[in-house]
Amino acid sequence: MTTFPLPTISDLKKPEFWLLGLAGCLVAIHFTLTDRTKDAQDFLGLSILVWFAVGSLINRKRQSLQLESGIGATLLGAFLIAIILLRTANATVNPGLSFIPLLGGFGLALIASGFKGIRQYWRELIILGLLAVPKELGLGMFNISDFLSLLITKIVGFVLWYVGFQVSRQGNQLFFPSGGIVINDACAGVGNLIYLIQVAIIFLLVFPLSNRKNILLVPIVALALAFLMNLIRVGLLAALSPNNPDAFVYWHEGTGSLAFTFIVVIIFGCYYLFLLRRENAKS
Amino acid sequence: MKLFSNPTTESKDNTDQPSLSTSEPNQAWNLFRRVILATLLGGSAIALTKVVFFPAVNQNVPVTFPEKISLPEWQSEISPAKEASLSRPDADKLLGFVNGKSYQYRQGEKVLTIKMRYFSPSIGDVKAYLTYYNRGIPDSLLIREKQGTGYYGLFNKNQQTHLTTCLTPKGGNIFKREQFLQVRYQSDIRPERFLPWVIGKVPLLDNRCLWIDMSLSGTESNSPSSDYLILEKAWFSWNDYWRSRFEQFRS
């Protein structure tokens, strides 16, 4: 059985104690503000995942971390954290919640281990940087959503026709005898694709695989799963839409819409666990 | 199984670090470091307390509109329009309407009505304001530019001639959203706004706007161009009055 020693006065002399407290406060501030922001449920979920991933990575190597810093790095880190504290305390609107974790991580790493020691935290910093990737990337920069929505409409229309629905397609619209739906760029699921890629990167960094083929396979499987789940989602919505408006709202913007993301992340996690087990069994 | 930490790089890091041979500066450095850490921890605890228990609320300070503003060559009248008539519940929240006031002037038979509406944060698009508050954009809409002041729109609707424009805190008047954004980037990114932006006091772009909608009725002439001249003249002095005031106004 393990025992947990209580902190003593002598612990106050160690930097770990202060750094942990500071990190805890920053996470709490970020969590509170994100939780208060409306329409940020997916960002909140990813934030929690990121904080746990970073915490677990740090916890594993806490004994071997080198915690020496110089004056320049300490002052720069303190400056970064001071800016974050001022911004969040003043914030009336979103103070930049996507950048704050990365900036705070840099600040803490500089204070903890200096310019040279920051290399120890490259995994953590990449994971924190994932939060700074804008959700709109797929919609604006790589305009793939039009193509995706057309593709989804074609596949869903075909499958519904195949199983016996009376359906006709025109562009990205599906028509039923009693009504129709439009599959617009938000339905293309670009957000989900990016989300699954982010989850895949976190998994790869926290539980590294050694087989190069598997490492390449993971993001591809993540994308394929997200796309497949989106097909099922749109298909279900299309089948529901003509005669069940309440169910449509539930699965489209209600709690039901989150269930799809939940299920796809669970499936992806099982797949990843399978890969890890297989690698361990081989070695 | 040791997958995550790379022992070679870490031991290299240790040797890279300048080892402090004497204990004297080491002691002082440790103390200094502890002071910095303690200050940051205290600061973050205060920030956390503020964020959790006393969150900053976004309060839009309404513009104080004077009861009467003198306009050369025009006789001020009590405006029959009440303040409530300036707001439209379905559009106010969407467009960021804060408050407004209506003014009326007379010159013989001619009646000039000026509706002022303050938007914060605004989308900076007079076309959207016309759509929501004036029920549509007429085909006769003309957009003109006055050097050094900015853009304004002119149109004729229901026997009334309108001059309509959006006054911004700095950078003059705009009509379209593209003009608004262009002016914002040109005039809001300036050194004295940098520090307030870094600490989160002001947004990067000062996106407030004062929508001026002037309408003229009761003119005998059938040609709108002479009405346009009258409106433009009144607008020049009206705009001058508001420009300096709005620039000093802080939300």
Coordinates of C-alpha atoms in Angstrom, one line a residue:
Chain A
M1 CA 0.0 0.0 0.0
T2 CA 1.3 3.5 -0.8
T3 CA 1.1 6.3 1.6
F4 CA 0.7 10.0 0.7
P5 CA 2.9 12.2 2.9
L6 CA 1.3 15.5 3.8
P7 CA 3.2 18.6 2.6
T8 CA 5.5 20.1 5.2
I9 CA 7.1 23.5 5.6
S10 CA 10.3 22.3 4.0
D11 CA 8.3 21.6 0.8
L12 CA 7.8 25.4 0.5
K13 CA 11.5 25.6 -0.4
K14 CA 11.1 23.4 -3.5
P15 CA 10.0 25.0 -6.7
E16 CA 7.8 22.0 -7.6
F17 CA 5.3 23.1 -4.9
W18 CA 5.0 26.6 -6.2
L19 CA 4.9 25.5 -9.9
L20 CA 2.2 23.0 -9.2
G21 CA 0.1 25.6 -7.4
L22 CA 0.6 28.1 -10.3
A23 CA -0.4 25.5 -12.9
G24 CA -3.4 24.5 -10.9
C25 CA -4.6 28.1 -10.7
L26 CA -4.1 28.7 -14.4
V27 CA -6.0 25.5 -15.3
A28 CA -8.8 26.6 -12.9
I29 CA -9.0 30.0 -14.5
H30 CA -9.1 28.6 -18.0
F31 CA -11.7 26.0 -17.1
T32 CA -14.0 28.6 -15.4
L33 CA -13.9 31.0 -18.4
T34 CA -14.3 28.2 -20.9
D35 CA -17.2 26.8 -19.0
R36 CA -18.8 30.2 -18.9
T37 CA -18.5 30.7 -22.7
K38 CA -21.6 29.7 -24.5
D39 CA -21.4 27.5 -27.6
A40 CA -18.0 26.1 -26.5
Q41 CA -19.0 22.6 -25.4
D42 CA -16.6 20.8 -27.8
F43 CA -13.7 23.2 -26.9
L44 CA -14.4 22.5 -23.2
G45 CA -14.2 18.8 -23.8
L46 CA -11.0 19.1 -25.7
S47 CA -9.6 21.4 -23.0
I48 CA -10.3 18.8 -20.3
L49 CA -8.7 16.1 -22.3
V50 CA -5.6 18.3 -22.9
W51 CA -5.2 19.2 -19.3
F52 CA -5.4 15.5 -18.3
A53 CA -3.0 14.5 -21.0
V54 CA -0.4 17.2 -19.9
G55 CA -0.9 16.4 -16.3
S56 CA -0.3 12.7 -16.9
L57 CA 2.8 13.3 -19.0
I58 CA 4.3 15.6 -16.3
N59 CA 3.4 13.2 -13.5
R60 CA 5.2 10.3 -15.2
K61 CA 8.5 12.1 -15.4
R62 CA 8.2 14.3 -12.3
Q63 CA 11.2 12.5 -10.7
S64 CA 13.5 13.0 -13.6
L65 CA 12.6 16.6 -14.5
Q66 CA 15.4 19.0 -14.4
L67 CA 14.1 22.1 -12.6
E68 CA 16.9 24.7 -13.0
S69 CA 16.2 28.0 -14.6
G70 CA 18.1 31.2 -15.4
I71 CA 17.1 34.8 -14.6
G72 CA 16.2 35.7 -18.2
A73 CA 14.0 32.7 -18.7
T74 CA 12.3 33.2 -15.3
L75 CA 11.5 36.8 -16.0
L76 CA 10.2 36.1 -19.5
G77 CA 8.0 33.3 -18.1
A78 CA 6.8 35.5 -15.3
F79 CA 5.9 38.2 -17.9
L80 CA 3.9 35.7 -20.0
I81 CA 2.0 34.5 -17.0
A82 CA 1.4 38.1 -15.8
I83 CA -0.2 39.0 -19.1
I84 CA -2.5 35.9 -18.9
L85 CA -3.6 36.8 -15.4
L86 CA -4.3 40.4 -16.4
R87 CA -6.2 39.4 -19.5
T88 CA -8.3 36.8 -17.8
A89 CA -9.1 39.0 -14.8
N90 CA -10.1 41.9 -17.0
A91 CA -11.9 39.9 -19.6
T92 CA -15.4 41.0 -20.6
V93 CA -15.3 39.0 -23.8
N94 CA -13.3 35.9 -24.7
P95 CA -9.7 36.8 -23.7
G96 CA -8.2 34.4 -26.1
L97 CA -9.0 31.1 -24.4
S98 CA -7.4 29.1 -27.3
F99 CA -4.0 30.8 -26.9
I100 CA -3.9 31.0 -23.1
P101 CA -3.0 27.4 -22.5
L102 CA 0.0 27.5 -24.9
L103 CA 1.3 30.8 -23.6
G104 CA 0.8 29.6 -20.0
G105 CA 2.6 26.4 -20.8
F106 CA 5.5 28.3 -22.3
G107 CA 5.7 30.6 -19.3
L108 CA 5.6 27.8 -16.8
A109 CA 8.2 25.7 -18.7
L110 CA 10.5 28.7 -18.9
I111 CA 10.2 29.4 -15.1
A112 CA 10.6 25.7 -14.3
S113 CA 13.5 24.7 -16.5
G114 CA 14.9 27.7 -18.4
F115 CA 15.5 28.1 -22.1
K116 CA 17.5 24.9 -22.5
G117 CA 15.2 22.7 -20.3
I118 CA 12.1 23.6 -22.3
R119 CA 13.0 20.7 -24.6
Q120 CA 11.8 18.4 -21.9
Y121 CA 8.3 19.6 -22.5
W122 CA 8.0 19.4 -26.2
R123 CA 5.1 16.9 -26.1
E124 CA 3.2 19.0 -23.5
L125 CA 3.6 22.1 -25.6
I126 CA 2.4 20.4 -28.8
I127 CA -0.7 19.2 -26.9
L128 CA -1.4 22.6 -25.5
G129 CA -0.9 24.1 -29.0
L130 CA -3.7 21.8 -30.3
L131 CA -6.1 24.1 -28.4
A132 CA -4.9 27.0 -30.5
V133 CA -5.9 25.4 -33.8
P134 CA -9.1 27.2 -34.8
K135 CA -12.2 25.2 -35.5
E136 CA -12.8 27.3 -38.6
L137 CA -9.6 26.1 -40.3
G138 CA -11.4 23.5 -42.3
L139 CA -14.2 25.9 -43.3
G140 CA -12.1 28.9 -44.3
M141 CA -8.6 28.0 -45.2
F142 CA -9.0 24.6 -46.8
N143 CA -12.4 24.9 -48.3
I144 CA -13.2 21.2 -48.2
S145 CA -16.6 21.5 -46.7
D146 CA -18.4 22.1 -50.0
F147 CA -16.8 19.0 -51.5
L148 CA -17.5 16.9 -48.4
S149 CA -21.2 18.0 -48.1
L150 CA -21.8 17.0 -51.8
L151 CA -20.1 13.7 -51.2
I152 CA -22.1 13.0 -48.1
T153 CA -25.3 13.9 -49.8
K154 CA -24.6 11.5 -52.7
I155 CA -23.7 8.6 -50.4
V156 CA -26.6 9.2 -48.0
G157 CA -29.0 9.7 -50.8
F158 CA -27.8 6.4 -52.4
V159 CA -28.0 4.4 -49.2
L160 CA -31.4 5.7 -48.3
W161 CA -32.7 4.9 -51.8
Y162 CA -31.2 1.5 -51.6
V163 CA -32.9 0.6 -48.3
G164 CA -36.2 1.7 -49.8
F165 CA -36.8 5.4 -49.1
Q166 CA -38.4 7.5 -51.8
V167 CA -35.6 10.1 -52.2
S168 CA -34.3 12.3 -54.9
R169 CA -31.1 14.4 -54.8
Q170 CA -30.4 17.8 -56.3
G171 CA -26.9 19.3 -55.5
N172 CA -26.6 19.0 -51.7
Q173 CA -30.3 18.7 -51.1
L174 CA -32.3 15.6 -50.5
F175 CA -36.0 15.5 -51.2
F176 CA -38.6 13.2 -49.7
P177 CA -42.3 13.0 -50.6
S178 CA -43.1 15.0 -47.4
G179 CA -40.2 17.5 -47.4
G180 CA -36.5 17.9 -47.8
I181 CA -33.2 18.7 -46.1
V182 CA -30.1 20.7 -47.1
I183 CA -26.7 19.3 -46.2
N184 CA -24.7 22.5 -45.7
D185 CA -21.1 23.1 -44.8
A186 CA -21.7 22.8 -41.1
C187 CA -23.2 19.3 -41.7
A188 CA -20.1 18.2 -43.6
G189 CA -18.5 17.5 -40.2
V190 CA -15.2 19.3 -40.7
G191 CA -15.2 20.2 -37.1
N192 CA -15.5 16.5 -36.1
L193 CA -12.6 15.6 -38.5
I194 CA -10.4 18.2 -36.9
Y195 CA -11.5 17.0 -33.4
L196 CA -10.6 13.4 -34.1
I197 CA -7.2 14.4 -35.5
Q198 CA -6.5 16.4 -32.4
V199 CA -7.5 13.4 -30.2
A200 CA -5.3 11.2 -32.3
I201 CA -2.3 13.5 -31.9
I202 CA -2.8 13.5 -28.1
F203 CA -3.0 9.7 -28.0
L204 CA 0.2 9.4 -30.0
L205 CA 2.0 11.8 -27.7
V206 CA 0.8 10.4 -24.4
F207 CA 0.9 6.7 -25.3
P208 CA 3.6 6.5 -28.0
L209 CA 3.6 3.7 -30.5
S210 CA 6.9 2.4 -31.8
N211 CA 5.8 0.8 -35.1
R212 CA 6.0 3.5 -37.8
K213 CA 3.3 1.9 -39.9
N214 CA 0.9 2.1 -36.9
I215 CA 1.8 5.8 -36.3
L216 CA 0.8 6.6 -39.8
L217 CA -2.3 4.5 -39.6
V218 CA -3.7 6.3 -36.5
P219 CA -4.6 9.7 -38.1
I220 CA -6.0 7.9 -41.1
V221 CA -8.3 5.7 -39.0
A222 CA -9.3 8.8 -37.0
L223 CA -10.4 10.6 -40.1
A224 CA -12.2 7.6 -41.5
L225 CA -14.0 7.0 -38.3
A226 CA -15.1 10.7 -38.1
F227 CA -16.3 10.6 -41.7
L228 CA -18.2 7.3 -41.3
M229 CA -19.9 8.6 -38.1
N230 CA -20.9 11.8 -39.9
L231 CA -22.4 9.7 -42.7
I232 CA -24.5 7.7 -40.2
R233 CA -25.5 11.0 -38.5
V234 CA -26.6 12.7 -41.7
G235 CA -28.4 9.5 -42.8
L236 CA -30.3 9.3 -39.5
L237 CA -31.2 12.9 -39.7
A238 CA -32.4 12.6 -43.2
A239 CA -34.5 9.6 -42.4
L240 CA -36.0 11.3 -39.3
S241 CA -36.6 14.7 -40.9
P242 CA -39.8 14.3 -42.9
N243 CA -42.1 13.1 -40.1
N244 CA -40.4 13.6 -36.8
P245 CA -39.3 17.2 -36.2
D246 CA -38.7 16.8 -32.5
A247 CA -36.3 14.0 -33.0
F248 CA -34.6 15.9 -35.7
V249 CA -33.9 18.9 -33.4
Y250 CA -32.7 16.5 -30.7
W251 CA -30.2 14.8 -32.9
H252 CA -29.3 17.9 -34.9
E253 CA -28.5 20.5 -32.1
G254 CA -29.6 18.9 -28.9
T255 CA -27.9 16.4 -26.6
G256 CA -28.1 13.8 -29.4
S257 CA -25.6 15.7 -31.6
L258 CA -23.0 15.3 -28.9
A259 CA -23.6 11.5 -28.6
F260 CA -22.1 11.0 -32.1
T261 CA -18.8 12.6 -31.1
F262 CA -18.8 10.6 -27.9
I263 CA -19.3 7.3 -29.6
V264 CA -16.7 8.0 -32.2
V265 CA -14.1 8.9 -29.6
I266 CA -14.9 5.8 -27.7
I267 CA -14.5 3.6 -30.8
F268 CA -11.2 5.4 -31.6
G269 CA -10.0 4.8 -28.1
C270 CA -10.7 1.1 -28.3
Y271 CA -8.9 0.9 -31.6
Y272 CA -5.9 2.7 -30.1
L273 CA -5.9 0.4 -27.0
F274 CA -5.9 -2.6 -29.4
L275 CA -2.8 -1.2 -31.2
L276 CA -1.0 -0.6 -27.9
R277 CA -1.8 -4.1 -26.6
R278 CA -0.6 -5.7 -29.9
E279 CA 2.7 -3.7 -29.8
N280 CA 3.3 -4.6 -26.2
A281 CA 2.6 -8.3 -26.8
K282 CA 5.1 -8.3 -29.6
S283 CA 7.9 -6.7 -27.7
Chain B
M1 CA 8.9 -0.1 -20.3
K2 CA 10.0 3.4 -20.6
L3 CA 8.4 5.0 -23.6
F4 CA 8.1 8.7 -22.7
S5 CA 11.2 10.2 -21.3
N6 CA 14.4 10.2 -23.2
P7 CA 17.2 9.8 -20.7
T8 CA 20.0 10.8 -23.1
T9 CA 18.6 14.3 -23.8
E10 CA 17.8 14.9 -20.2
S11 CA 21.2 14.1 -18.9
K12 CA 22.6 16.3 -21.6
D13 CA 20.4 19.1 -20.4
N14 CA 21.9 18.7 -17.0
T15 CA 25.4 19.2 -18.2
D16 CA 24.4 22.1 -20.4
Q17 CA 23.1 24.0 -17.4
P18 CA 25.9 26.3 -15.9
S19 CA 26.6 24.8 -12.6
L20 CA 27.0 27.4 -9.9
S21 CA 30.2 26.6 -8.1
T22 CA 29.9 29.0 -5.2
S23 CA 26.9 28.6 -2.9
E24 CA 26.6 32.3 -2.2
P25 CA 24.9 33.5 -5.5
N26 CA 23.0 30.2 -5.6
Q27 CA 21.4 31.0 -2.3
A28 CA 20.4 34.5 -3.5
W29 CA 19.1 33.1 -6.8
N30 CA 17.0 30.5 -5.0
L31 CA 15.5 33.2 -2.8
F32 CA 14.8 35.5 -5.8
R33 CA 13.2 32.6 -7.7
R34 CA 11.0 31.7 -4.7
V35 CA 9.9 35.4 -4.4
I36 CA 8.9 35.4 -8.1
L37 CA 7.1 32.1 -7.8
A38 CA 5.3 33.2 -4.7
T39 CA 4.2 36.5 -6.3
L40 CA 2.9 34.7 -9.4
L41 CA 1.0 32.2 -7.2
G42 CA -0.5 35.0 -5.2
G43 CA -1.4 36.9 -8.3
S44 CA -3.0 33.9 -9.9
A45 CA -5.0 33.1 -6.8
I46 CA -6.3 36.7 -6.9
A47 CA -7.1 36.4 -10.6
L48 CA -8.9 33.1 -10.0
T49 CA -10.9 34.6 -7.2
K50 CA -11.9 37.5 -9.4
V51 CA -12.8 35.2 -12.3
V52 CA -14.9 32.9 -10.2
F53 CA -16.6 35.3 -7.8
F54 CA -16.5 38.7 -9.4
P55 CA -16.6 38.2 -13.2
A56 CA -16.3 41.3 -15.3
V57 CA -19.6 42.0 -17.0
N58 CA -19.7 43.6 -20.4
Q59 CA -21.4 46.9 -19.7
N60 CA -22.1 49.1 -22.6
V61 CA -22.1 52.7 -21.4
P62 CA -24.9 54.4 -23.3
V63 CA -24.0 57.6 -25.2
T64 CA -25.5 60.7 -23.5
F65 CA -27.5 62.5 -26.2
P66 CA -28.1 66.2 -25.4
E67 CA -31.7 67.3 -25.4
K68 CA -31.1 70.0 -28.0
I69 CA -28.3 70.5 -30.5
S70 CA -28.3 73.7 -32.5
L71 CA -27.9 73.3 -36.3
P72 CA -27.2 76.4 -38.4
E73 CA -30.1 77.6 -40.5
W74 CA -32.5 75.1 -38.9
Q75 CA -35.0 75.7 -36.1
S76 CA -35.0 73.0 -33.4
E77 CA -38.3 71.4 -32.6
I78 CA -39.4 68.9 -30.0
S79 CA -39.2 65.5 -31.7
P80 CA -42.4 63.6 -31.7
A81 CA -40.6 60.3 -31.9
K82 CA -40.0 58.6 -28.6
E83 CA -36.8 56.8 -27.8
A84 CA -38.6 53.5 -27.8
S85 CA -39.5 53.9 -31.5
L86 CA -35.8 53.7 -32.3
S87 CA -35.4 50.2 -31.0
R88 CA -36.6 47.0 -32.7
P89 CA -36.5 44.0 -30.2
D90 CA -35.7 41.4 -32.9
A91 CA -32.8 43.4 -34.3
D92 CA -31.3 45.1 -31.2
K93 CA -29.5 42.1 -29.8
L94 CA -28.3 40.9 -33.1
L95 CA -26.8 44.3 -34.2
G96 CA -25.6 45.4 -30.8
F97 CA -28.0 48.4 -30.3
V98 CA -27.3 50.3 -27.1
N99 CA -29.4 53.5 -27.1
G100 CA -30.5 56.3 -29.4
K101 CA -32.3 59.6 -29.8
S102 CA -34.3 61.3 -32.4
Y103 CA -34.0 65.0 -33.3
Q104 CA -36.3 67.2 -35.4
Y105 CA -35.6 70.6 -37.1
R106 CA -37.7 72.9 -39.3
Q107 CA -36.9 75.4 -42.0
G108 CA -40.1 76.9 -43.4
E109 CA -42.0 73.9 -44.9
K110 CA -39.0 71.6 -44.7
V111 CA -38.8 69.1 -41.9
L112 CA -35.5 67.4 -41.0
T113 CA -35.5 64.4 -38.8
I114 CA -32.3 63.0 -37.5
K115 CA -32.3 59.5 -35.8
M116 CA -29.2 58.7 -33.9
R117 CA -28.5 55.1 -32.9
Y118 CA -25.5 53.8 -31.0
F119 CA -24.2 50.3 -31.6
S120 CA -21.6 48.5 -29.6
P121 CA -20.2 46.1 -30.6
S122 CA -21.4 47.0 -34.1
I123 CA -21.1 45.1 -37.4
G124 CA -20.4 48.4 -39.2
D125 CA -22.8 47.8 -42.0
V126 CA -25.4 50.6 -42.7
K127 CA -27.2 48.3 -45.2
A128 CA -28.0 45.9 -42.4
Y129 CA -29.2 48.7 -40.2
L130 CA -31.5 49.9 -43.1
T131 CA -32.8 46.4 -43.6
Y132 CA -33.7 46.0 -40.0
Y133 CA -34.8 49.5 -38.9
N134 CA -36.0 51.1 -42.1
R135 CA -37.5 48.0 -43.7
G136 CA -35.3 47.5 -46.7
I137 CA -32.8 49.2 -49.0
P138 CA -34.3 51.2 -51.8
D139 CA -33.0 50.9 -55.4
S140 CA -32.2 54.6 -55.6
L141 CA -29.4 54.2 -53.1
L142 CA -26.3 56.2 -53.9
I143 CA -23.0 56.0 -52.0
R144 CA -20.8 59.1 -52.0
E145 CA -17.5 59.9 -50.5
K146 CA -16.4 63.2 -48.9
Q147 CA -12.7 63.5 -48.7
G148 CA -11.4 63.6 -45.2
T149 CA -14.8 62.6 -43.7
G150 CA -15.8 59.3 -45.3
Y151 CA -18.7 57.6 -47.0
Y152 CA -22.4 58.2 -46.8
G153 CA -25.5 56.9 -48.6
L154 CA -28.3 58.9 -50.2
F155 CA -31.8 57.7 -51.2
N156 CA -35.4 58.7 -51.7
K157 CA -38.2 56.7 -50.2
N158 CA -41.9 57.5 -49.4
Q159 CA -41.5 61.2 -50.3
Q160 CA -38.6 61.5 -47.9
T161 CA -35.0 62.0 -48.9
H162 CA -32.5 60.2 -46.6
L163 CA -28.8 60.7 -45.9
T164 CA -27.4 57.8 -43.9
T165 CA -24.0 57.0 -42.6
C166 CA -22.1 55.4 -39.7
L167 CA -19.8 57.5 -37.6
T168 CA -16.9 55.5 -36.1
P169 CA -14.8 56.7 -33.1
K170 CA -11.7 57.2 -35.2
G171 CA -11.3 57.2 -39.0
G172 CA -14.5 58.9 -40.0
N173 CA -17.7 57.7 -41.6
I174 CA -18.4 54.5 -43.3
F175 CA -21.2 52.9 -45.2
K176 CA -20.2 49.4 -46.1
R177 CA -18.7 46.7 -43.9
E178 CA -15.6 46.5 -46.0
Q179 CA -15.0 50.2 -45.5
F180 CA -15.6 49.7 -41.7
L181 CA -13.0 47.0 -41.5
Q182 CA -10.5 48.9 -43.6
V183 CA -10.9 51.9 -41.4
R184 CA -10.6 49.8 -38.3
Y185 CA -7.3 48.2 -39.3
Q186 CA -5.9 51.5 -40.4
S187 CA -6.8 53.6 -37.4
D188 CA -7.2 51.2 -34.4
I189 CA -3.9 49.5 -34.5
R190 CA -1.8 52.2 -32.9
P191 CA 0.8 52.2 -30.2
E192 CA -1.3 53.7 -27.4
R193 CA -3.9 50.9 -27.8
F194 CA -1.3 48.2 -27.6
L195 CA -0.9 48.0 -23.8
P196 CA -4.7 48.1 -23.0
W197 CA -5.2 45.4 -25.6
V198 CA -2.4 43.1 -24.2
I199 CA -4.0 43.2 -20.7
G200 CA -7.5 42.7 -22.2
K201 CA -9.0 46.1 -21.5
V202 CA -9.9 47.0 -25.1
P203 CA -10.6 44.8 -28.1
L204 CA -8.1 44.8 -31.0
L205 CA -10.5 46.7 -33.1
D206 CA -12.7 49.5 -31.7
N207 CA -15.9 48.3 -33.3
R208 CA -18.4 50.9 -32.0
C209 CA -20.5 53.0 -34.4
L210 CA -23.0 55.8 -34.2
W211 CA -25.6 55.5 -37.0
I212 CA -26.8 58.8 -38.3
D213 CA -30.0 58.6 -40.4
M214 CA -31.2 62.0 -41.6
S215 CA -34.5 62.3 -43.5
L216 CA -35.9 65.4 -45.2
S217 CA -39.5 65.9 -46.1
G218 CA -41.8 68.8 -47.1
T219 CA -39.7 70.0 -50.0
E220 CA -41.5 71.4 -53.1
S221 CA -38.9 70.4 -55.7
N222 CA -39.4 67.0 -57.3
S223 CA -35.7 66.5 -58.0
P224 CA -33.9 64.7 -55.2
S225 CA -30.6 66.2 -56.1
S226 CA -31.5 69.6 -54.6
D227 CA -32.6 67.7 -51.5
Y228 CA -29.3 65.9 -51.4
L229 CA -27.5 69.2 -51.3
I230 CA -29.6 70.4 -48.4
L231 CA -29.0 67.2 -46.5
E232 CA -25.3 67.2 -47.2
K233 CA -24.9 70.7 -45.9
A234 CA -26.8 69.9 -42.7
W235 CA -24.8 66.6 -42.3
F236 CA -21.4 68.4 -42.5
S237 CA -22.1 70.5 -39.4
W238 CA -23.9 67.7 -37.6
N239 CA -21.0 65.3 -38.3
D240 CA -18.5 67.8 -37.0
Y241 CA -20.4 68.2 -33.8
W242 CA -20.4 64.5 -33.1
R243 CA -17.0 63.5 -34.4
S244 CA -15.0 65.1 -31.7
R245 CA -17.4 64.0 -29.0
F246 CA -17.5 60.4 -30.1
E247 CA -13.8 60.2 -30.3
Q248 CA -13.5 61.1 -26.7
F249 CA -16.3 58.9 -25.6
R250 CA -15.2 55.7 -23.9
S251 CA -17.3 52.7 -23.5

